[in-house]
Amino acid sequence: MLYFSRLKMVLIWLAVAVTVILAAPNLFPASTLAQLPSWVPKRQMTLGLDLQGGSHILLQMDQNDLIKDQLETTRDEIRTLLREAKIQYTGLGGTGRTVQVRISDPSQVEAAKTALKPITNPIAAGLFTGGSVQSMALDDSEPGLLKLTVTDAGIKYRTSTALSQAIEVVERRVNALGTTEPIVQRQGDDRILVQVPGLQNPQRLKDIIGQTAKLTFQMVDTSVPVQDAMKNRPPPGDSVLYSQDDPPVPYLVENRVIVSGEDLSNATPTYNSQTNEPVVSFTFNSRGATRFGQATQQNVGKPFAIVLDNQVISAPVIREPILGGSGQISGSFTAESANDLAVLLRAGALPAKLTIIEERTVGPGLGQDSIHAGKVAGMIGSVLVVAFMFVAYGFLGFLANVALAVHVAMIVGALSLLGATLTLPGIAGIVLTIGMAVDSNVLIYERIREERRNGRSVIQAIDTGFSKALATIVDSNVTSLIATVVLFWLGTGPVKGFAITYAIGILTTVFTAFTFTRMLVAIWLRRARPKELPRAPVTFIPPGTKIPFMGIRRWTFALSSLLSILSVVGFLTVDINYGIDFKGGSMIEVQAKQGNADLADIRGRLSELNIGEIQVQQFGQPNDVLIRVGTQDAGENAEQTVIDKVRGELQDQYDFRRVEVVGPTVSGELAKQGTIAMLIALVGILLYVWFRFEWQFAVGAIVATVHDVVMTIGFFVISGLEFNQSSLAAILTIIGYSLNDTIVVYDRVREDLRKYKKMPLPQLLNNAINETLSRTTLTSVTTSLALLALVLFGGEVIRSFTLAMLFGVVFGTYSSIFIAAPLLILFKLRPQATTAEEEKKPVNGGKAVAT
């Protein structure tokens, strides 16, 4: 195990060098890297929106819009087809998903069905279904009445094609804003994810991508005063539309569209040469120029309306025919609003309305603060862990710290190579893996010490220690990896970033602890030829410790049962502080521009906005405030209205550092995903432990893990900490950590079961726990030190996450000793050795064993 060929050593050092080279660019600013030769690696980790600022917006396409458009198109087609076939009809109209028409002459019904057949013909769907889709279905069951209904397959097809078109439109709009590396991608069947890093004005982004931007040119009907049309019904073929002015001006507009935005070839912001006001200049394509020229020739002296999404931008009078195919749109624009309108017109109209169902926006100032807090917490946590390892193991601790530095470099290098996104929880994941990475080293070193105490030589003890620790290292890390994979699969955004970082950390831990550390130890042995293991400055757990843990198992069972019951009762009776991820609503973090924040003033001003339940609390520093607004009953769009109202009320005195909006649709899905994630993780771990051990071990591990989850939920109930997606990530990570600790104990129990065939199970469990107690304690301390640094210096944004993790580590250590191990007695792992008679029987000629 300790022999390394020259080739193997070269390959290991080469792997380390490559990872260091890949990680190095992250130490330098991009401007410095740009000056280096092209062959030098320059790829850096991509910072998430929570670190560099920006907006994450999830849009949902309104299928009702598509159905409405389909019904209107079908109605027009029916009218045209029946007129061309000279078939008399009445009652043409539609409701829901159906258009119906009554044929006046019963003898013409068959002819009408033949005439309408093009509407029901299958659509060539191409790759969508591999064949065709019947969009409309004809029902003629009622005599003389023909009903055409939009099919489910038709809706699915139109949604898919409309979503692809919408993605192209949104992408053109976002790119026209000049942002850096935006992400626009499909999510599911009817959603679009938009992520724009480094965005300074998120409200402008929402205005740009959320507007349908259906532009039409329609004539204004001056034959009837608009006031009369408003009092009575508008004339047939007319509608009353309002301008964008304040107050809005009504216009009586003909429904007939002269030219639409589809006929535009270009639109640019410019200035009116006479008034110097911002305007939008447009150019039609040949078809649009012809239609617009004909309309203006026929209507000289009459006003026409330029309509955008059913709002009149302007209604100029046609002074003379406009035959050049170009013109200007004016309407009290600012330079920015004129540019935004030009962007919308160039990008084209959306095929259906897009509703914002989730928004997460972080200001650049908060992003920089988060990076600083993450760096400080990382450095402090690393220093604490490094110092502790040196104190606990002396020179061997120094070698472990060298391996730890390589471990961090490998994580950063892998993230850079993969182009993965580093989020604030991802930084927490790196700091956590620093604490966890030494676990394998602790496991190996403690085994080496034990083998040395058993009389083996230094070289034999080291060789045996590495050999026997390998299976335990693999088992403990696989269980953590199962929980992490589930977290990545079902997590979103920053939580997924944490899962990626943590998973990479688990994989690199095995390499650095078992391969790289072993090579360093082998080099030291060959050069120093020590006669004894290096002494540690401090011994935390004295050798030969014999604490009778199983003697108090009934008390610990009773205590854990009581605490578990209290946790469940508290969860059922006391409202846990769910974050907006699970109950919907809005969360806004603001910072006073001058002096401290006035909570009472903010609360009073927002209460007058009539936006429902409001919570205002200090968040970190005296000038930071966290505002929570409950979910709105009026639906997804009402959530965005709340943000607009709060921003309008407070933006003069406060900077908006973070905005999160989760609509009721997404919050329900996240709650469901969270429940599924925990169940899948537990089942996966159960199957793995069952495969590697016996069923008693698997069930005991799951019971202990469920105990830790219940305790953590009780901690959220008592502490009042916000329970959000990050908290769910903490629970899944606790599941992995708790199992990691339990597996170490179980692995030693399994080894002792083979070694001591006649030893009573309680005594055997005491021996196994005492033999691994030093490892359990030291790992818990190193992980807690890293987490404590995150709690104290990592910032408010991840405080609930790190506090839950710290609590879970403590209880995970407790459960592996006082729950997981005693359960093996309860499940009669060794029935013949768990009776009272066997427990009292002398073993190998020794004294009776107390339980």
Coordinates of N, CA, C and O in Angstrom, one line a residue, residues 38 182 315 331 366 455 476 500 570 610 649 793 806 826:
S38 N -1.9 33.4 -25.2 CA -3.1 32.7 -25.5 C -3.1 31.2 -24.9 O -4.2 30.7 -24.6
P182 N -26.1 36.6 -21.0 CA -27.4 36.3 -20.5 C -27.7 34.8 -20.8 O -27.2 34.3 -21.8
A315 N -51.9 59.1 -31.9 CA -53.0 59.1 -32.9 C -52.9 60.3 -33.8 O -53.7 61.2 -33.7
G331 N -44.6 60.1 -28.7 CA -45.5 59.8 -27.6 C -44.9 60.1 -26.2 O -45.0 59.3 -25.3
L366 N -24.8 44.1 -2.8 CA -25.0 42.9 -2.0 C -24.1 41.8 -2.5 O -23.5 41.0 -1.7
G455 N 0.8 -3.0 18.7 CA 2.1 -3.6 18.7 C 2.7 -3.7 17.3 O 3.9 -4.2 17.1
S476 N -18.7 5.9 3.7 CA -19.2 7.1 4.3 C -19.4 8.2 3.2 O -20.3 9.0 3.3
I500 N -23.3 21.0 -6.5 CA -22.2 20.8 -7.4 C -20.9 20.9 -6.7 O -20.0 20.0 -6.8
G570 N -44.5 20.5 18.0 CA -44.2 21.9 17.7 C -44.4 22.2 16.2 O -45.0 23.2 15.8
N610 N -52.0 48.9 0.9 CA -53.0 47.9 0.7 C -52.5 46.7 0.0 O -53.0 46.2 -1.0
E649 N -42.5 53.5 -3.3 CA -42.6 54.1 -2.1 C -41.3 54.4 -1.4 O -41.1 55.4 -0.7
F793 N -19.2 34.8 10.2 CA -18.7 35.8 9.3 C -19.2 35.6 7.9 O -18.9 36.4 7.0
L806 N -24.8 23.5 11.5 CA -24.1 23.4 12.8 C -24.9 22.5 13.8 O -24.3 21.6 14.4
L826 N -31.7 -3.5 19.8 CA -33.1 -3.6 19.8 C -33.6 -4.5 18.6 O -34.5 -5.2 18.7

